[in-house]
Short mmCIF file of C-alpha atoms in Angstrom, two decimals:
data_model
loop_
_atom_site.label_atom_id
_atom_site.label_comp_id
_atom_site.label_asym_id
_atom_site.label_seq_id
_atom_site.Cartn_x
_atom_site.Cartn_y
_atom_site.Cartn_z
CA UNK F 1 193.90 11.43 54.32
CA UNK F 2 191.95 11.50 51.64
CA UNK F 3 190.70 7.44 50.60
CA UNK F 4 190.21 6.16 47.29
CA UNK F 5 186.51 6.61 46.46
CA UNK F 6 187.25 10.49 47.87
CA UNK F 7 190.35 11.17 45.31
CA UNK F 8 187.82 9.15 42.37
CA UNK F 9 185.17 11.64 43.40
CA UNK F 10 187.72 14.55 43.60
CA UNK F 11 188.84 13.35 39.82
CA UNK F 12 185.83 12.32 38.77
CA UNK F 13 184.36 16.34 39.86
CA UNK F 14 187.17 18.05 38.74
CA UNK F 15 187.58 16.27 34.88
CA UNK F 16 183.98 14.98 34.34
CA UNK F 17 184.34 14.29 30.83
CA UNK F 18 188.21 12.81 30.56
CA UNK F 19 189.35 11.58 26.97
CA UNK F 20 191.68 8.31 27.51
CA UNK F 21 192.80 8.81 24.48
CA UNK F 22 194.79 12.44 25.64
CA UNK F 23 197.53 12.27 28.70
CA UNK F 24 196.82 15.65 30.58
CA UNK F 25 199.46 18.46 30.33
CA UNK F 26 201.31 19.33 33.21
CA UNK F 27 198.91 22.33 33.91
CA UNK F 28 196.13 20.99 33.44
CA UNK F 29 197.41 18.14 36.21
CA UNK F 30 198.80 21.15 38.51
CA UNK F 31 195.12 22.50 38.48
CA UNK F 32 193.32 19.27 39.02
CA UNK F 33 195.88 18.71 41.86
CA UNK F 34 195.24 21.97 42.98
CA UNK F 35 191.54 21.58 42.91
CA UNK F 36 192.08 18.09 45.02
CA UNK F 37 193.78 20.04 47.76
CA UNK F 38 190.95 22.96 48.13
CA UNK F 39 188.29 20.08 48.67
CA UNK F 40 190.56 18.45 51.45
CA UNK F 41 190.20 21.30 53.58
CA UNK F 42 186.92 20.83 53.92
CA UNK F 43 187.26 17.07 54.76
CA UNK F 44 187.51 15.84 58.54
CA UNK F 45 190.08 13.38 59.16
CA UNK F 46 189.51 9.94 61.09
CA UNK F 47 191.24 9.78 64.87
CA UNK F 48 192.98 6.80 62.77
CA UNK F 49 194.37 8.94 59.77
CA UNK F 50 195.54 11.39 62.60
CA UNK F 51 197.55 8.78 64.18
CA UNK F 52 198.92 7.93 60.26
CA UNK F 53 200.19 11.11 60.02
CA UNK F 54 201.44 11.55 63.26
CA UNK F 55 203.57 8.15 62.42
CA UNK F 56 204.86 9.36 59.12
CA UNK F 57 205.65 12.97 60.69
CA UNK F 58 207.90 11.24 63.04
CA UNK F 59 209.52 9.11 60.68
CA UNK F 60 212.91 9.91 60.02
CA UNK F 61 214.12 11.49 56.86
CA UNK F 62 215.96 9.54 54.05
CA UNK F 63 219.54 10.03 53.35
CA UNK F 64 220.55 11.73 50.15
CA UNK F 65 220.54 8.72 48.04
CA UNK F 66 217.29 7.77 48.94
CA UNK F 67 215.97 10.78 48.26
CA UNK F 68 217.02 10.99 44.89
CA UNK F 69 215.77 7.28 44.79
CA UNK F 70 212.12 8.57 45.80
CA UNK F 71 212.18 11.60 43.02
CA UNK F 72 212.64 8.71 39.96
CA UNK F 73 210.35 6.98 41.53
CA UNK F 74 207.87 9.65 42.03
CA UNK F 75 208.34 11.07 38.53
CA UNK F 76 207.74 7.66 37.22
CA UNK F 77 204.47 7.38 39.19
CA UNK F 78 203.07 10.47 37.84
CA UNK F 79 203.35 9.67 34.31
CA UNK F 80 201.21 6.40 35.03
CA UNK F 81 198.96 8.18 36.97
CA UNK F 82 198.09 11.53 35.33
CA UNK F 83 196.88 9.44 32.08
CA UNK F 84 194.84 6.48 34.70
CA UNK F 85 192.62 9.76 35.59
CA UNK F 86 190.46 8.61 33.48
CA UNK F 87 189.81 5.17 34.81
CA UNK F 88 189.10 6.78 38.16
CA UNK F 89 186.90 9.18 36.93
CA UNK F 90 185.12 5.96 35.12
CA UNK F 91 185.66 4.01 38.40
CA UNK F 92 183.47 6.79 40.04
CA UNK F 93 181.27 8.32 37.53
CA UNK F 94 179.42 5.13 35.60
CA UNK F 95 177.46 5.79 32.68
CA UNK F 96 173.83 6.47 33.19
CA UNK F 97 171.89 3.52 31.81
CA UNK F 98 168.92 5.06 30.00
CA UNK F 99 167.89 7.81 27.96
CA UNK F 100 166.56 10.98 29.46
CA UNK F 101 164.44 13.68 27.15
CA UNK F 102 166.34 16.91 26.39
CA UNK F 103 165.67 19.77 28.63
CA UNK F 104 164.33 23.57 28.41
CA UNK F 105 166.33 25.61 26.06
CA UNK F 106 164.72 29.08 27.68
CA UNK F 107 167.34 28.74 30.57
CA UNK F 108 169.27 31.46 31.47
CA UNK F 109 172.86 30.93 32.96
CA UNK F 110 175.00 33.22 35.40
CA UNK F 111 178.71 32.17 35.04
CA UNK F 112 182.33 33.73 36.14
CA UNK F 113 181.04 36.78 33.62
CA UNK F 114 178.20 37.40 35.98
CA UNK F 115 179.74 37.32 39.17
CA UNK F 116 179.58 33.41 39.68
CA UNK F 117 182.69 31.36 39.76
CA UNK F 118 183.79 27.94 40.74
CA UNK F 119 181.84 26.74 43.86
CA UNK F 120 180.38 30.13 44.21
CA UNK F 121 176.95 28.69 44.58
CA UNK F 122 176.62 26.47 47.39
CA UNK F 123 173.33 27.81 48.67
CA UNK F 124 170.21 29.73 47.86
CA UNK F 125 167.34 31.47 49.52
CA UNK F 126 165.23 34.44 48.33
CA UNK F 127 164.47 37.66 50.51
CA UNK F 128 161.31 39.39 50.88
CA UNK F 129 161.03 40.26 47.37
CA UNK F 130 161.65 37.61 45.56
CA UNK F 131 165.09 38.26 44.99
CA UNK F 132 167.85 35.56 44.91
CA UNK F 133 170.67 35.22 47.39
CA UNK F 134 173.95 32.91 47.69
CA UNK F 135 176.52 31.65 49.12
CA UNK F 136 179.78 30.32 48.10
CA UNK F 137 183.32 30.69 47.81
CA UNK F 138 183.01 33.68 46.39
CA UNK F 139 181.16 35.31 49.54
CA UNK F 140 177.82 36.34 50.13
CA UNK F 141 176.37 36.91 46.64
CA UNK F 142 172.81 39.07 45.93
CA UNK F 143 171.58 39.16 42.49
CA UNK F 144 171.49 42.83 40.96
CA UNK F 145 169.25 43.41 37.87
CA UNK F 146 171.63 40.84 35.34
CA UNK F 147 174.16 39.86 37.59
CA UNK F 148 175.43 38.16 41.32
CA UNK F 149 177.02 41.38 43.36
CA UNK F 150 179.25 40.21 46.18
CA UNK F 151 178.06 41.72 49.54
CA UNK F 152 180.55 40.49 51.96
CA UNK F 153 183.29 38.37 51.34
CA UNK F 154 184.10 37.16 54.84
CA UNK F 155 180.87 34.04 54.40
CA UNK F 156 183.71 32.19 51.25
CA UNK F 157 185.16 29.80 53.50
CA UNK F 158 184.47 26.08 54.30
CA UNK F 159 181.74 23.49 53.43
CA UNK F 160 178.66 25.89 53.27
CA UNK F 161 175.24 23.91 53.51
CA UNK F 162 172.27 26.37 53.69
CA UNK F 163 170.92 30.19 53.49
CA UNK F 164 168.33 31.93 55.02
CA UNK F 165 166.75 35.21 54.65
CA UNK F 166 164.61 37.18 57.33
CA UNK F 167 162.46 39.66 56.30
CA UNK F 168 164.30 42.56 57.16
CA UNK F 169 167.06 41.67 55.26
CA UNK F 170 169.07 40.01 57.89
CA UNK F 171 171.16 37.02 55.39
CA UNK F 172 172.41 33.63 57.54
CA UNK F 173 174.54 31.20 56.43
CA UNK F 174 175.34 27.60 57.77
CA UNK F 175 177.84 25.43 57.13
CA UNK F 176 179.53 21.96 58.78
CA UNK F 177 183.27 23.53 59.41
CA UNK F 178 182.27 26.88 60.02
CA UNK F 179 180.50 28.55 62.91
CA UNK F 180 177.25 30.09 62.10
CA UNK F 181 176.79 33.49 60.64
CA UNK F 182 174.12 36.25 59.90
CA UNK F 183 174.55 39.56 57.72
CA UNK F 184 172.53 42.92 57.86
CA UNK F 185 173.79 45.45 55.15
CA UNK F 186 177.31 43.64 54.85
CA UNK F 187 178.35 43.56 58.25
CA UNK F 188 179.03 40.16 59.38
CA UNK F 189 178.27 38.25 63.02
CA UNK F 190 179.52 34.99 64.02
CA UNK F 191 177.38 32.94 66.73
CA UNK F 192 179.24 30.39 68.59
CA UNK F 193 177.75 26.59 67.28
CA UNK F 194 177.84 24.97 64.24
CA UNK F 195 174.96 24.29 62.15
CA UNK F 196 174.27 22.49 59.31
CA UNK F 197 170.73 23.73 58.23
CA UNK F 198 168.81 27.27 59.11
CA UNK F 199 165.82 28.50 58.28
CA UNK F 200 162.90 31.35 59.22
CA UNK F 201 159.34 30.79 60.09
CA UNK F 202 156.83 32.85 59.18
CA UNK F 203 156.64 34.72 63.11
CA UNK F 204 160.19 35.55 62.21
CA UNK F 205 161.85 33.07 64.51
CA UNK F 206 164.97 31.86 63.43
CA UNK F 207 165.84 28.42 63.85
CA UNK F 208 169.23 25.72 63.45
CA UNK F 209 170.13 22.20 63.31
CA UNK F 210 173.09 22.47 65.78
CA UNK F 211 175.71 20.01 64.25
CA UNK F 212 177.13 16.99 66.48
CA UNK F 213 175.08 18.11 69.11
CA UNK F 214 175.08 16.03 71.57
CA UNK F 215 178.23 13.94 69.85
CA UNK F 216 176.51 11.49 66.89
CA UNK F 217 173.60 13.35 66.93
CA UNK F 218 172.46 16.70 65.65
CA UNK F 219 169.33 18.85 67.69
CA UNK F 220 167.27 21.68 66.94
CA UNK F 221 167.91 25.33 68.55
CA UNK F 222 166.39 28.64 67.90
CA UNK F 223 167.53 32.53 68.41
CA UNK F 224 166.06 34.21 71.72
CA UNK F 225 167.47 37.95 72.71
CA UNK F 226 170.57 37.19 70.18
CA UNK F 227 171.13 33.52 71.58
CA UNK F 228 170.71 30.12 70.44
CA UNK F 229 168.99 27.91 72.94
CA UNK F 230 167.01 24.80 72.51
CA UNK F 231 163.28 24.76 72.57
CA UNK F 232 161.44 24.88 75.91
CA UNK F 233 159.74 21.71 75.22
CA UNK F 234 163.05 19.83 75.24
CA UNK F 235 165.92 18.98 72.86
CA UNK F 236 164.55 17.77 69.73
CA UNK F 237 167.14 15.66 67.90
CA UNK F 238 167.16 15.52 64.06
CA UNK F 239 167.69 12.83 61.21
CA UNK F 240 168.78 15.27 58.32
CA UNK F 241 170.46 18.00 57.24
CA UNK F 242 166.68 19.77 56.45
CA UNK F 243 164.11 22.08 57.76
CA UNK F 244 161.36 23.47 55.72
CA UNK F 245 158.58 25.62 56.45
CA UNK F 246 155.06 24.58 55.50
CA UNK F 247 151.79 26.68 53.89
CA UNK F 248 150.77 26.96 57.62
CA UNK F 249 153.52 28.44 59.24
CA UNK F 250 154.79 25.26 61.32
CA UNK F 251 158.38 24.09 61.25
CA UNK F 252 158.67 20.66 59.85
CA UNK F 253 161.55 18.19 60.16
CA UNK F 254 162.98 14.92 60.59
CA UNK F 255 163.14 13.92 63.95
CA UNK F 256 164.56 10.89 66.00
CA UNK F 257 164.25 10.01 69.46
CA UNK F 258 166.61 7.75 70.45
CA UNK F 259 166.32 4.83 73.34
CA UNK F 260 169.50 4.34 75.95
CA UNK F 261 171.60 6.20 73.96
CA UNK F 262 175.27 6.49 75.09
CA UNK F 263 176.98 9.23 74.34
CA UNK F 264 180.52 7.64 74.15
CA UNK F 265 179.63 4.71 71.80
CA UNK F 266 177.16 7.07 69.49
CA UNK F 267 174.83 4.86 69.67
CA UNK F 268 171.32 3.62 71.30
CA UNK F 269 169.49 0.94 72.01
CA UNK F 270 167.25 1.67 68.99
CA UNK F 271 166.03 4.88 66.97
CA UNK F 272 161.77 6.03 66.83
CA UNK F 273 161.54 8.57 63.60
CA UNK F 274 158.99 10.68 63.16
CA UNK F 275 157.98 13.87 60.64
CA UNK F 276 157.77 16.30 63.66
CA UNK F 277 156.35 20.01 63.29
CA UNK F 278 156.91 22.83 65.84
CA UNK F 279 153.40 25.62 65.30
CA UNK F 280 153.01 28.32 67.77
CA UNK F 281 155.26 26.71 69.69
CA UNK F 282 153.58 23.42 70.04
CA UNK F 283 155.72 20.71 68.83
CA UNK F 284 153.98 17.19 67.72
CA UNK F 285 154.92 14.51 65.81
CA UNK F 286 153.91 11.80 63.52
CA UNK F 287 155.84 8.46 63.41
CA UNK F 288 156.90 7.71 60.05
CA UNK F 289 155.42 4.77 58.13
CA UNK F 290 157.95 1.99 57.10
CA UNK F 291 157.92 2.59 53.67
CA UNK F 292 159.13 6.60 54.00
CA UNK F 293 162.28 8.22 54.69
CA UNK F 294 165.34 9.68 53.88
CA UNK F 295 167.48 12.15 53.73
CA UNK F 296 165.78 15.22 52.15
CA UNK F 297 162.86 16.78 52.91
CA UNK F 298 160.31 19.11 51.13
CA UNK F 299 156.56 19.86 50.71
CA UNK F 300 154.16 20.27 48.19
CA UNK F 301 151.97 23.03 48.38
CA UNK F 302 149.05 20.75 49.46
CA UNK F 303 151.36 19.56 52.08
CA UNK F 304 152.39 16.15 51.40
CA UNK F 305 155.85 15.58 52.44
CA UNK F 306 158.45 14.60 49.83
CA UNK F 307 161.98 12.72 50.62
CA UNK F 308 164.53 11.14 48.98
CA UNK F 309 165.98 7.69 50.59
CA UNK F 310 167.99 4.72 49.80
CA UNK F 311 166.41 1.39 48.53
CA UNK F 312 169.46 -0.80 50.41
CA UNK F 313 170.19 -1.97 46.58
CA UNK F 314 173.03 -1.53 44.67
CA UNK F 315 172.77 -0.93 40.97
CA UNK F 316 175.88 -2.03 38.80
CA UNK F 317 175.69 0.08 35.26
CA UNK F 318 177.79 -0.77 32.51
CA UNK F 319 180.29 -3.31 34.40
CA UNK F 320 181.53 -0.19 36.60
CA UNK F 321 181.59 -0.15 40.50
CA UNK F 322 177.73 0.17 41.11
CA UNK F 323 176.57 2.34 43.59
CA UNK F 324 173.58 2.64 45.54
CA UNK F 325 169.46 3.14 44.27
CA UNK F 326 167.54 5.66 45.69
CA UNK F 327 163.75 6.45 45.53
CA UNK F 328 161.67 9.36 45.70
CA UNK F 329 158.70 9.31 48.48
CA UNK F 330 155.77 10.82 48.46
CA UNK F 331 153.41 10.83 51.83
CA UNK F 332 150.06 12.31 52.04
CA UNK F 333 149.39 11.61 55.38
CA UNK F 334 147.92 8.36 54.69
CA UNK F 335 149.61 6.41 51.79
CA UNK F 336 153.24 6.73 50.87
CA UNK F 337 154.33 6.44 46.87
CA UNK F 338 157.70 5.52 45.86
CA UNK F 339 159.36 5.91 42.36
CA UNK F 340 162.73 4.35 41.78
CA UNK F 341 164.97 7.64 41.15
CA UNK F 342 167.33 6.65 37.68
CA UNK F 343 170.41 7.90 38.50
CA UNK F 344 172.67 8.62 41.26
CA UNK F 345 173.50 11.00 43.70
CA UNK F 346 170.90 12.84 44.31
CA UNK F 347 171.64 15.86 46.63
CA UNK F 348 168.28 18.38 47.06
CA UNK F 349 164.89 18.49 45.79
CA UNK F 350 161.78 20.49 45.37
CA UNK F 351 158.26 20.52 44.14
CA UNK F 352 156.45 23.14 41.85
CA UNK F 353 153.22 23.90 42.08
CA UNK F 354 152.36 22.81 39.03
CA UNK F 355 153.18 18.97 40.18
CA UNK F 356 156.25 19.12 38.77
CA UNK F 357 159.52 17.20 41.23
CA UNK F 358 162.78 18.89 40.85
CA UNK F 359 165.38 16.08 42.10
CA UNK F 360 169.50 17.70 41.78
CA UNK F 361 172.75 15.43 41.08
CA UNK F 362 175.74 15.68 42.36
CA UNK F 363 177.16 14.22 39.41
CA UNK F 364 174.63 14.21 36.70
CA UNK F 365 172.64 17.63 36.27
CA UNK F 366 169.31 17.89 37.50
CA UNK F 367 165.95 16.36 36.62
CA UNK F 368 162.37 16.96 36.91
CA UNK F 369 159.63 14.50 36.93
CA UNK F 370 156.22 15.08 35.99
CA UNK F 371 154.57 11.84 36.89
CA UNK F 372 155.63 9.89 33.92
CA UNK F 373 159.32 10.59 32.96
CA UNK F 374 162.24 12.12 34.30
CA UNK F 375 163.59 14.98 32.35
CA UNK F 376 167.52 15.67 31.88
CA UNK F 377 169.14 19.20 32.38
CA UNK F 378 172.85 18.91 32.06
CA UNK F 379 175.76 20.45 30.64
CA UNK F 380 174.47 19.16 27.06
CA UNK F 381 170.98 21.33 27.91
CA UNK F 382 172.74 24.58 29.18
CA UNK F 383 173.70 24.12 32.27
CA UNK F 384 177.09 25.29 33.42
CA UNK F 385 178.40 21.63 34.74
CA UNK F 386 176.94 18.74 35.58
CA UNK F 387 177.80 18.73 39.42
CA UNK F 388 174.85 20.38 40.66
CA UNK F 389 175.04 21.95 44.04
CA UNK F 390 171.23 22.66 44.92
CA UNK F 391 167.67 23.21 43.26
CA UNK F 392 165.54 25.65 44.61
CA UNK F 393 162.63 27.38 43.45
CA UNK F 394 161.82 31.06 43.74
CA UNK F 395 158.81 32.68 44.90
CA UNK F 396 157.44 33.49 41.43
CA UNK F 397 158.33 29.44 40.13
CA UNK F 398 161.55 29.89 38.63
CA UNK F 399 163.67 27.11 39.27
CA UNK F 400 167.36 27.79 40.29
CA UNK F 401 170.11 25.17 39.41
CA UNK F 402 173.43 25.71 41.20
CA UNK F 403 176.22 24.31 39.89
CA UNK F 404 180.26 23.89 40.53
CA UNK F 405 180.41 27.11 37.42
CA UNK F 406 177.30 28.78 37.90
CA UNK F 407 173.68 29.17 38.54
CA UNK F 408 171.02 28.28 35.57
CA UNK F 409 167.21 30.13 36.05
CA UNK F 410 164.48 27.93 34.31
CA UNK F 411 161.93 30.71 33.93
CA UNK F 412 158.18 29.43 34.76
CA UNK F 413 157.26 29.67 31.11
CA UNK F 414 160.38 27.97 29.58
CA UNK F 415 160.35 24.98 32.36
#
């Protein structure tokens, strides 16, 4: 059962830019309605909306005249509703409440022409030369010369949340419905856990965040003879959806350790957090300090750690329902900076080696911040939408925006 901030998001996603001036024609309603109904599959209903449905399952049908009763009254309902699209899409999409500079215009974008349709790019990693790879509805997607190529079809199912690419070729994709999966030349296997996050060190060990693992928690396994077990030094339970690979090799994360924690109530008797690495198989870890945290992770090439996190504020823009501030941290190992992050929603990030923080939005474009200013790329700079999927950088700098219509490239010399 989908609840009312979900079907404003769903509306807001699906007709980001609604005139309330213009009721919608009956297929451009089918579509949106159609679009609502792909993004419920991927939703995970409540033991309480179970029950609901259950209930209303068993209830009995209505005669004939009741019936006829509930088509008038459903017909009626749709012409209010189809034109108050727009006030949910307001309701859930408020106006941004400053002025961002214009972006690049030396992007190049890869739409439905070049292989990339709607929510074809969910997820991006690079293989050992450089060379971009995705994931999406679509399939598995490898870029070929000017163009995305599917190579296997099977991956375009579910809520896909991360790719990974080992240097023999060998693609794996994660995802929070969906059981894990690798790829060598096309042929597809399926290992038997969910995760939500995978990624390669540089030894060529392959590691996962095993999703609700134990139940409230997520932990960190790796592959050994074709198998996913958890380290030797013990399960290693993890606060985010992340793992990144640092200039040295190590495996760095968010980790938590938790104190009495029941497994039936989810919960513990309270939470130590720490930026944990795992190098040569000696895992350590450093608590983190009060002011850091969140829930995105990334390095710098000096090796500060970056994260995104909630301020506990809420932000009302324009007299619309506010929603929450985040902030961007910066820790260096000794003193953590924070910048207040101007808009909402922010959904991956990265930093270039020039200095340069690339912070996504999964409402409003992405945005890079050089120290001073954040800088605007959305739909009125290029990009293909404004609901932006995932920024990641390639090996040579570019920066790769994926959106709900496509993938933008920022070259290195145009960013």
């Amino acid at each position: 059962m989908l609840s009312r901030r979900d079907i404003g998001k769903a509306f807001g996603k699906v007709n980001p830019i609604p005139d309330p001036e213009r009721a919608a024609t009956d297929s451009e309603a089918d579509a949106l309605f159609a679009a609502i109904s792909r993004r419920r599959e991927a939703m995970v209903l409540t033991d309480q909306e179970s029950r609901k449905q259950r209930n209303r399952a068993a209830t009995p049908r209505p005669r004939r005249l009741h019936r006829r009763f509930a088509v008038v009254a459903a017909a009626v309902m749709v012409l209010i509703a189809v034109p108050a699209v727009a006030l949910l899409v307001d309701w859930d999409r408020p106006p941004l409440d400053q002025e961002f500079p214009a972006g690049t215009s030396g992007a190049v974008v890869y739409g439905a022409d070049e292989g990339v349709g709607e929510y074809c790019a969910l997820a991006m990693d690079f293989d050992a030369a450089g060379i971009p790879v995705m994931a999406g509805q679509c399939g598995l997607l490898r870029f070929e010369g000017d163009e995305f190529d599917v190579v296997n079809a099977e991956v375009g199912y579910g809520s896909i949340k991360d790719v990974a690419v080992e240097a023999d070729g060998t693609v794996w994709v994660a995802g929070i419905d969906r059981e894990l999966m690798s790829m060598l030349d096309g042929d597809a296997t399926t290992h038997p856990f969910v995760a939500t996050a995978v990624e390669i060190t540089i030894d060529g060990t392959v590691w996962a965040i095993r999703y609700d693992h134990p139940p409230g928690l997520s932990s960190l396994w790796k592959l050994e003879s074709d198998v996913f077990v958890e380290p030797a030094s013990g399960p290693i339970f993890v606060a985010d959806e992340e793992l990144v690979v640092a200039p040295d090799g190590s495996l760095l994360m968010f980790a938590l350790e938790p104190v009495d924690y029941d497994p039936v109530a989810e919960a513990a008797a309270e939470w130590h957090s720490y930026v944990s690495r795992i190098h040569d198989g000696v895992y350590t870890k450093e608590p983190i300090p009060e002011a850091f945290g969140g829930e995105y992770l990334t390095l710098d090439e000096g090796g500060a750690v970056y994260a995104i996190g909630g301020t506990g504020r809420r932000i009302e823009r324009g007299g619309y329902f506010g929603d929450d501030e985040w902030a961007l941290h910066r820790y260096d190992g000794g003193e953590v900076t924070t910048v207040v992050i101007p808009f909402p929603e922010p959904n991956d990030v990265v930093v270039h080696p020039d200095g340069t923080v690339w912070v996504s939005s999964s409402l409003y474009g992405a945005f890079a911040y050089d120290g001073g200013e954040w800088v605007r790329y959305s739909a009125e700079e290029g990009l293909p939408d404004d609901e932006v999927t995932f920024v990641e950088m390639a090996p040579d700098g570019s920066i790769y925006i994926g959106t709900r219509l496509g993938v933008t490239r920022i070259s290195a010399e145009s960013g």
